[in-house]
XYZ file of C-alpha atoms in Angstrom:
574
model
C -29.989 -17.202 108.978
C -32.365 -17.960 111.773
C -30.066 -16.601 114.460
C -31.232 -13.825 116.795
C -28.887 -11.822 119.006
C -30.130 -9.062 121.321
C -30.572 -6.089 119.009
C -31.146 -7.274 115.478
C -30.461 -6.251 111.933
C -32.895 -7.606 109.369
C -33.096 -7.778 105.613
C -36.755 -7.933 104.612
C -38.394 -9.266 101.469
C -38.459 -5.891 99.735
C -34.768 -5.229 100.269
C -34.074 -8.765 99.044
C -35.684 -8.085 95.712
C -33.955 -4.711 95.322
C -30.576 -6.099 96.312
C -30.951 -9.098 94.026
C -31.744 -6.846 91.074
C -28.984 -4.384 91.885
C -26.386 -7.106 92.254
C -27.493 -9.346 89.367
C -24.478 -8.594 87.195
C -21.947 -9.001 89.992
C -23.392 -12.179 91.498
C -24.001 -13.719 88.077
C -20.398 -13.235 87.043
C -18.874 -14.851 90.106
C -21.352 -16.727 92.267
C -21.332 -20.494 91.740
C -24.598 -22.107 90.744
C -26.299 -24.679 92.932
C -25.542 -27.597 90.645
C -21.843 -27.379 89.871
C -18.818 -25.176 89.371
C -20.078 -23.665 86.142
C -20.169 -19.865 85.817
C -23.601 -18.587 86.779
C -25.709 -17.171 83.975
C -27.432 -13.824 84.085
C -30.777 -13.552 85.813
C -32.522 -13.707 82.456
C -30.618 -16.799 81.335
C -30.744 -18.871 84.522
C -33.374 -21.617 84.712
C -35.882 -21.380 87.513
C -35.372 -23.349 90.687
C -38.778 -22.530 92.038
C -41.333 -20.195 90.554
C -41.245 -19.311 86.880
C -38.718 -16.646 85.956
C -36.864 -16.915 89.237
C -33.074 -17.056 89.580
C -31.122 -20.099 90.720
C -30.925 -19.956 94.508
C -27.775 -18.990 96.353
C -26.382 -21.244 99.088
C -29.059 -20.092 101.507
C -31.793 -19.375 98.968
C -31.339 -15.690 99.901
C -33.187 -16.401 103.147
C -33.291 -13.695 105.821
C -30.721 -13.530 108.553
C -30.562 -11.769 111.922
C -27.398 -10.767 113.731
C -25.672 -8.086 115.733
C -22.946 -6.145 114.025
C -19.592 -6.487 115.770
C -18.387 -3.578 117.932
C -16.052 -2.155 115.287
C -16.090 1.309 116.817
C -13.334 1.248 119.352
C -10.140 2.993 120.387
C -7.835 3.755 117.530
C -10.466 3.413 114.769
C -11.457 6.256 112.476
C -14.620 4.830 110.882
C -16.997 7.357 109.341
C -19.760 8.153 111.814
C -22.458 6.580 109.609
C -20.554 3.475 108.465
C -21.243 1.016 111.287
C -24.237 1.287 113.602
C -23.312 0.771 117.214
C -25.571 -2.036 118.343
C -23.971 -3.079 121.571
C -21.115 -5.382 122.460
C -20.526 -8.599 120.544
C -18.325 -11.388 121.899
C -15.180 -12.291 119.992
C -15.255 -15.760 121.540
C -15.946 -18.705 119.229
C -17.003 -22.120 120.616
C -14.074 -24.566 120.660
C -15.497 -27.227 118.307
C -16.777 -24.610 115.861
C -13.432 -22.801 115.818
C -11.674 -26.126 115.253
C -13.971 -26.841 112.282
C -13.259 -23.440 110.708
C -9.512 -23.903 111.074
C -9.534 -27.464 109.756
C -11.548 -26.354 106.732
C -8.952 -23.641 106.065
C -6.110 -26.199 106.318
C -7.886 -28.718 104.088
C -8.565 -26.133 101.389
C -5.017 -24.792 101.632
C -3.847 -28.275 100.626
C -6.489 -29.006 97.974
C -6.924 -25.498 96.532
C -3.927 -23.345 97.524
C -4.836 -20.579 95.046
C -8.064 -19.771 96.884
C -6.444 -18.875 100.240
C -9.725 -18.991 102.145
C -9.190 -17.689 105.713
C -10.950 -19.317 108.634
C -12.031 -15.859 109.816
C -14.253 -15.570 106.714
C -15.894 -18.911 107.506
C -16.343 -17.687 111.082
C -17.997 -14.482 109.851
C -20.491 -16.438 107.735
C -21.089 -18.969 110.511
C -21.764 -16.126 112.954
C -24.255 -14.439 110.627
C -26.010 -17.663 109.577
C -26.388 -19.543 112.857
C -24.522 -17.796 115.671
C -21.777 -20.447 115.415
C -24.181 -23.401 115.551
C -26.332 -21.876 118.292
C -23.343 -21.006 120.443
C -21.568 -24.324 119.936
C -24.386 -26.634 120.971
C -22.992 -29.757 119.303
C -22.479 -33.417 120.097
C -19.053 -35.062 120.297
C -18.917 -35.453 116.503
C -19.675 -31.779 115.860
C -23.317 -32.335 114.881
C -26.218 -30.209 116.134
C -28.555 -32.215 118.413
C -31.497 -30.902 116.386
C -31.435 -29.408 112.876
C -31.016 -25.651 112.449
C -33.720 -24.863 109.897
C -34.447 -21.656 108.030
C -37.955 -20.531 107.118
C -39.967 -22.356 104.473
C -38.966 -21.060 101.023
C -42.525 -20.914 99.744
C -42.402 -17.554 97.973
C -44.074 -15.715 100.861
C -41.446 -13.061 101.568
C -38.630 -15.329 100.357
C -37.610 -17.291 97.286
C -40.030 -19.965 96.091
C -38.063 -23.216 95.968
C -40.081 -26.405 95.643
C -38.885 -29.507 97.506
C -35.753 -31.096 95.993
C -34.823 -33.673 98.648
C -38.101 -35.316 99.582
C -37.735 -33.787 103.032
C -34.589 -35.829 103.745
C -32.580 -32.829 104.970
C -35.216 -30.307 106.042
C -38.252 -32.458 106.896
C -40.421 -30.576 104.353
C -41.748 -32.398 101.286
C -43.371 -29.282 99.774
C -40.650 -26.631 99.846
C -36.968 -26.443 100.650
C -35.474 -24.838 103.760
C -31.890 -23.899 104.526
C -30.269 -26.423 106.873
C -27.400 -26.554 109.352
C -24.811 -24.228 110.892
C -23.840 -22.789 107.484
C -27.439 -22.814 106.139
C -27.281 -24.782 102.883
C -30.483 -25.386 100.946
C -30.781 -29.103 100.037
C -30.132 -28.783 96.292
C -26.953 -26.766 96.914
C -25.789 -29.261 99.531
C -26.190 -32.119 97.056
C -23.576 -30.438 94.830
C -21.289 -28.879 97.431
C -21.634 -31.072 100.520
C -18.315 -32.329 101.884
C -17.145 -34.848 104.478
C -15.072 -32.656 106.778
C -14.647 -35.037 109.714
C -13.863 -38.231 107.798
C -16.817 -40.285 109.025
C -17.965 -41.194 105.508
C -20.995 -38.879 105.607
C -21.848 -35.502 104.121
C -24.100 -34.014 106.786
C -25.162 -30.336 106.592
C -25.899 -30.481 110.335
C -22.247 -31.288 111.106
C -20.065 -28.208 111.584
C -16.958 -29.893 110.103
C -18.823 -30.979 106.956
C -20.655 -27.650 106.629
C -17.554 -25.469 107.140
C -15.569 -27.384 104.505
C -18.519 -27.225 102.101
C -18.874 -23.473 102.632
C -15.170 -22.946 101.991
C -15.328 -25.065 98.827
C -18.274 -23.015 97.590
C -16.498 -19.728 98.284
C -13.428 -20.982 96.361
C -15.385 -21.898 93.197
C -14.468 -20.430 89.800
C -10.748 -20.440 90.645
C -11.181 -17.511 93.033
C -8.404 -15.911 95.052
C -10.082 -14.596 98.197
C -7.239 -12.194 98.886
C -8.518 -10.243 95.843
C -11.334 -7.917 96.905
C -13.515 -8.533 93.847
C -13.282 -12.317 94.252
C -14.008 -12.008 97.978
C -17.126 -9.911 97.403
C -18.405 -12.175 94.635
C -17.936 -15.234 96.862
C -19.941 -13.692 99.719
C -22.662 -12.467 97.374
C -22.894 -15.997 95.985
C -23.797 -17.080 99.504
C -26.600 -14.541 99.815
C -27.271 -11.963 97.089
C -27.674 -8.902 99.267
C -25.491 -5.823 99.704
C -26.561 -5.651 103.328
C -25.480 -9.279 103.818
C -22.140 -8.507 102.156
C -21.522 -5.565 104.505
C -22.497 -7.585 107.570
C -20.207 -10.503 106.753
C -17.323 -8.152 105.932
C -17.772 -6.391 109.283
C -17.504 -9.714 111.146
C -14.599 -10.823 108.953
C -12.711 -7.635 109.829
C -13.613 -8.076 113.499
C -12.332 -11.665 113.733
C -9.140 -10.825 111.850
C -8.314 -8.348 114.630
C -8.628 -11.031 117.283
C -10.785 -13.960 118.334
C -10.473 -16.492 121.115
C -11.775 -19.940 121.942
C -14.576 -20.415 124.467
C -16.122 -23.683 125.713
C -18.884 -25.212 123.607
C -22.323 -24.126 124.771
C -20.971 -21.414 127.065
C -22.542 -18.652 124.975
C -26.275 -17.975 124.982
C -28.063 -19.769 122.163
C -29.843 -17.567 119.631
C -33.599 -17.409 120.113
C -35.971 -18.942 117.587
C -37.329 -16.494 115.010
C -41.003 -15.677 115.109
C -43.545 -13.822 113.001
C -44.098 -13.767 109.271
C -42.292 -16.583 107.551
C -40.240 -17.371 110.612
C -38.714 -13.858 110.916
C -38.822 -11.342 113.721
C -39.405 -7.870 112.267
C -37.221 -5.115 113.617
C -37.625 -1.357 113.307
C -36.290 0.315 110.191
C -32.866 1.908 110.783
C -32.838 5.625 111.530
C -30.408 7.704 109.466
C -27.815 9.673 111.472
C -29.075 13.137 112.310
C -32.771 12.209 112.144
C -34.501 12.968 115.457
C -36.101 9.962 117.062
C -39.693 10.348 118.352
C -39.898 10.619 122.127
C -42.519 8.327 123.607
C -44.994 9.728 126.084
C -44.503 8.453 129.583
C -47.220 6.011 130.621
C -49.928 7.423 132.946
C -49.205 11.093 132.053
C -51.627 12.596 129.509
C -50.469 15.496 127.354
C -50.825 18.880 129.091
C -53.600 21.038 127.472
C -52.456 24.297 125.840
C -53.410 27.689 127.157
C -56.736 29.236 126.014
C -56.535 31.921 123.385
C -53.485 30.580 121.574
C -55.592 29.180 118.745
C -55.350 25.560 119.836
C -57.888 23.251 121.361
C -57.988 22.878 125.097
C -58.676 19.164 124.776
C -55.747 16.749 125.166
C -54.449 15.349 121.914
C -54.989 11.581 121.822
C -51.867 9.501 121.038
C -51.600 8.381 117.429
C -52.860 4.926 116.698
C -51.601 2.476 114.087
C -54.365 1.208 111.807
C -54.661 -2.573 111.749
C -53.134 -4.290 108.711
C -55.551 -4.775 105.866
C -54.099 -8.177 104.991
C -53.443 -10.754 107.706
C -49.820 -11.927 107.755
C -49.278 -15.290 106.096
C -48.585 -18.215 108.346
C -45.905 -20.803 107.825
C -47.328 -24.300 107.443
C -45.749 -26.864 109.758
C -43.201 -29.203 108.168
C -44.689 -32.403 106.845
C -43.515 -35.724 108.245
C -41.473 -37.650 105.674
C -42.732 -41.066 104.627
C -41.168 -43.976 106.547
C -38.380 -46.182 105.209
C -39.480 -49.294 103.342
C -36.244 -50.887 102.133
C -32.479 -51.151 102.623
C -29.742 -50.849 99.992
C -26.261 -52.309 100.454
C -23.599 -49.599 100.022
C -20.648 -51.984 100.064
C -18.500 -52.650 96.997
C -18.119 -56.384 97.595
C -17.743 -58.988 100.304
C -16.341 -57.812 103.620
C -12.995 -59.475 104.233
C -10.145 -59.333 106.733
C -7.383 -61.642 107.966
C -7.928 -63.254 111.347
C -7.439 -60.974 114.364
C -7.303 -57.845 112.216
C -9.681 -54.931 111.684
C -11.885 -54.992 108.586
C -10.988 -52.162 106.199
C -14.649 -51.535 105.313
C -17.533 -50.923 107.685
C -20.930 -52.492 106.906
C -23.113 -49.727 105.473
C -26.670 -49.552 104.131
C -29.018 -46.803 103.035
C -32.618 -46.710 104.208
C -34.994 -45.601 101.443
C -38.648 -44.711 101.225
C -41.033 -46.165 98.657
C -40.015 -43.380 96.214
C -36.349 -44.479 96.572
C -35.368 -41.258 98.348
C -33.238 -41.398 101.540
C -35.094 -41.953 104.789
C -33.771 -40.016 107.766
C -34.138 -41.100 111.407
C -34.695 -44.754 110.464
C -33.350 -47.355 112.895
C -31.195 -50.174 111.505
C -30.012 -53.122 113.599
C -26.781 -54.867 112.572
C -26.295 -58.477 113.796
C -23.240 -60.714 113.279
C -23.668 -64.429 112.571
C -21.016 -67.118 111.977
C -18.391 -69.099 113.839
C -15.365 -66.867 113.241
C -15.421 -65.037 116.567
C -15.783 -61.671 114.796
C -17.289 -58.753 116.776
C -18.012 -55.096 116.336
C -15.517 -52.712 117.900
C -16.180 -52.863 121.622
C -17.023 -56.572 121.645
C -20.740 -56.473 120.758
C -22.305 -58.685 118.099
C -25.501 -56.586 117.761
C -25.725 -52.797 117.387
C -28.490 -50.366 116.374
C -27.748 -47.278 114.275
C -30.053 -44.346 113.374
C -29.791 -42.949 109.845
C -29.140 -39.262 109.237
C -30.405 -37.019 106.452
C -28.668 -39.048 103.747
C -30.381 -42.237 104.912
C -27.044 -43.948 105.568
C -26.440 -46.243 108.523
C -22.872 -47.439 109.158
C -22.070 -50.132 111.682
C -19.024 -49.779 113.925
C -15.759 -51.256 112.666
C -15.520 -55.052 112.550
C -12.732 -56.896 114.384
C -12.025 -60.302 112.809
C -11.944 -63.296 115.132
C -9.177 -65.860 115.217
C -10.980 -68.534 113.202
C -11.049 -68.181 109.396
C -14.408 -68.743 107.723
C -17.565 -67.106 106.390
C -19.759 -64.664 108.305
C -22.903 -62.623 107.661
C -23.825 -59.147 108.841
C -27.620 -58.924 108.941
C -29.026 -55.388 108.595
C -32.642 -55.179 109.760
C -34.868 -52.122 109.291
C -36.797 -51.624 112.518
C -40.249 -50.119 112.956
C -41.797 -51.705 109.856
C -44.866 -53.923 109.756
C -42.991 -56.505 107.698
C -39.342 -57.236 108.614
C -36.859 -55.830 106.093
C -33.504 -57.615 106.353
C -30.393 -57.410 104.186
C -27.595 -59.986 104.489
C -24.069 -58.665 103.931
C -21.561 -61.449 103.205
C -18.175 -61.438 104.869
C -15.124 -63.605 105.343
C -12.310 -64.014 107.822
C -9.226 -65.182 105.954
C -6.127 -66.892 107.287
C -3.974 -64.774 109.585
C -0.933 -63.223 107.956
C 2.560 -62.076 108.816
C 4.589 -59.204 107.427
C 7.979 -60.348 108.739
C 9.733 -63.694 109.033
C 13.176 -64.155 110.656
C 15.381 -67.184 111.295
C 16.086 -67.778 114.981
C 18.402 -70.858 114.992
C 22.110 -71.163 114.166
C 22.131 -74.570 112.467
C 24.919 -75.154 109.928
C 23.189 -75.584 106.549
C 25.853 -77.844 105.029
C 25.468 -81.603 104.834
C 27.091 -84.608 103.106
C 25.152 -86.445 100.418
C 23.022 -89.291 101.786
C 22.943 -87.844 105.314
C 20.736 -85.592 107.486
C 21.322 -81.918 108.295
C 22.156 -81.369 111.945
C 19.473 -79.584 113.958
C 16.212 -78.100 112.697
C 15.555 -74.725 111.144
C 13.489 -72.365 113.366
C 11.777 -69.112 112.336
C 9.447 -66.556 113.934
C 6.616 -64.705 112.141
C 5.332 -61.308 113.272
C 2.655 -58.836 112.215
C 3.145 -55.142 113.018
C 5.880 -56.136 115.454
C 3.652 -58.610 117.338
C 3.793 -62.406 117.254
C 1.626 -63.805 114.441
C 0.056 -67.122 115.587
C -1.790 -69.479 113.251
C -0.106 -68.141 110.115
C 0.229 -70.615 107.249
C 3.702 -70.987 105.726
C 5.089 -72.971 102.796
C 8.650 -74.364 102.801
C 10.013 -75.320 99.347
C 13.396 -76.752 98.314
C 14.460 -75.060 95.040
C 17.156 -76.162 92.594
C 20.228 -73.948 92.183
C 21.624 -71.055 94.168
C 20.507 -68.402 91.668
C 16.902 -67.075 91.537
C 17.268 -67.321 87.765
C 17.121 -71.080 88.246
C 13.409 -70.686 88.962
C 10.986 -70.998 91.880
C 9.785 -74.512 91.105
C 10.427 -77.256 93.641
C 13.525 -79.296 92.896
C 13.151 -82.941 91.860
C 16.346 -83.973 93.632
C 18.567 -82.820 96.484
C 17.471 -82.082 100.095
C 13.991 -83.230 101.134
C 11.580 -83.507 104.097
C 9.781 -86.620 105.299
C 6.044 -86.451 105.870
C 4.620 -88.317 108.896
C 3.337 -91.850 108.275
C 4.147 -95.547 108.361
C 5.052 -95.892 104.698
C 8.660 -96.489 103.616
C 10.848 -93.374 103.741
C 11.175 -93.322 99.937
C 7.385 -92.867 99.668
C 7.257 -90.041 102.196
C 9.835 -87.750 100.604
C 8.642 -84.209 99.750
C 10.363 -80.973 98.778
C 7.301 -78.781 99.433
C 5.681 -78.606 102.851
C 2.875 -76.532 104.440
C 3.164 -75.552 108.111
C 1.450 -73.224 110.620
C 3.011 -70.951 113.252
C 2.313 -71.791 116.881
C 0.688 -69.553 119.508
C 3.871 -67.478 119.750
C 4.335 -67.159 115.982
C 7.159 -69.737 115.917
C 7.770 -72.110 113.023
C 9.963 -75.226 113.455
C 10.723 -77.065 110.212
C 11.103 -80.882 110.136
C 14.530 -82.439 109.658
C 16.123 -82.016 106.250
C 17.610 -85.105 104.581
C 19.754 -85.432 101.457
C 19.906 -87.922 98.624
C 23.066 -88.658 96.664
C 22.882 -85.366 94.664
C 25.498 -82.768 95.555
C 25.477 -79.046 94.909
C 23.889 -75.826 96.176
C 20.133 -75.522 96.709
C 17.753 -72.901 98.124
C 15.128 -73.292 100.813
C 12.329 -70.729 100.436
C 9.885 -70.202 103.336
C 6.917 -67.845 102.698
C 3.962 -66.978 104.941
C 0.460 -65.778 104.194
C 0.880 -62.043 103.944
C 4.090 -62.195 101.913
C 6.833 -62.557 104.520
C 9.723 -64.542 102.926
C 13.041 -66.071 104.007
C 15.408 -67.760 101.517
C 18.212 -69.937 102.906
C 21.137 -71.543 101.041
C 21.651 -75.321 101.440
C 24.935 -77.023 100.502
C 25.283 -80.749 99.863
C 28.861 -82.028 99.631
C 30.458 -85.326 98.659
C 30.793 -87.856 101.481
C 34.076 -87.545 103.383
């Protein structure tokens, strides 16, 4: 959209209106609407998104775009002489992160919507036309533009008239919408089609991974097969309802299909910022092939007077002048500053919980909102851990500050549970407010767990009635192949050798003795709770027998579900 490259091709407001009218039937039959995957109605049936009687906007709101055409005229091509203007060389290099985003979007859609068959080269063509591949690959490590790529204000002056739909959360304008990001989504379209392409839990139009996947999803709407020409054209026209736009994207698509290569991020020149009416840079109208171009007069050399007597004046002819415009060009009002955040909303689905020494599955997350309950971008949220569990954020810190993006969401880094079970609190504080705004997120570190338990001794588990088993039973608990210290385990003597006999503790047979000074008969137990040592080892107390003979089971189970069942035999005295 707002990308400029050397020589430019421009679609003005007049051609927009003509193209929109000419393509109404085609775009209405196949272009997805901005609010869902319902077939678009005709121009007369569609409700207005801005001014009265206006069509639903396309992805970009039919905003203008500026781009070179690719150098399709080359050796071995037989294009008609008037098909593709030669506008100079265009690089086939695509910045590495941007190319990766296009290819990952293609792979993701191939898995989720195999019928569509969206090629990454088509996403690259649209990304080239809309933003010059995110300003030549100027992105941070997450694939997000350091500053938003914004289209002109859609205030009806030369463009569509689309009143604000996001409270300025995405585009910073609370009066009108603007297209945003590398793939130039208007806010209301992003709300329906935004995707999380990089798995960070956000849908950010300024992130190339999110935007590329969203663009591909939009192109695939209505069960399209993009290998079918009609479906392909309808998809592109749904992005921007202009025949000129369609031709430009198809030229780049064809160009990239014939070869493209990766270049380092930021190694290409960034497109210049558009200027002039409505944020556009006017360019001269194209000259049809065969039409002679006017030759400018060289500076400092006046026209030579004609000879006397030939019926012409001997005075030099002054150069033609262009009359000043009768109406001054409209100016684009500066974006308004969104209202500040006033409150925080917990986005969690319950208490944060994790076993000791493990990573929490959920990250603490809040949304900063303004007084009108709309998301607040660029708000600073400080997360602070309190409690005695030893829990930290990833990296070892107990306090971190996060800045919200367009969706108002702030996510803390992952939590790493400490070794001590207990309660904790993650305090989220909204900074920069006159009155402190703090939200307490409850959490808990539960007992450590093991996923495997193995016996490590070789004690004979046969004993005479009224005697004591020789040796002690030893086991080792592990978690993910590592020793699991501090894991609680329960050892229970069960009646019978068959699981059908039940899992209830036996009331006779082998037993343990609990510590104490009471008589041995008072300290008998057939159910005991133990804890693994620092190396994950578990050493059971001695097992004694009463005068009951037969076969029994000893079941040892840890927190986390690791189980060992051993068979105990009690025989008659010799």
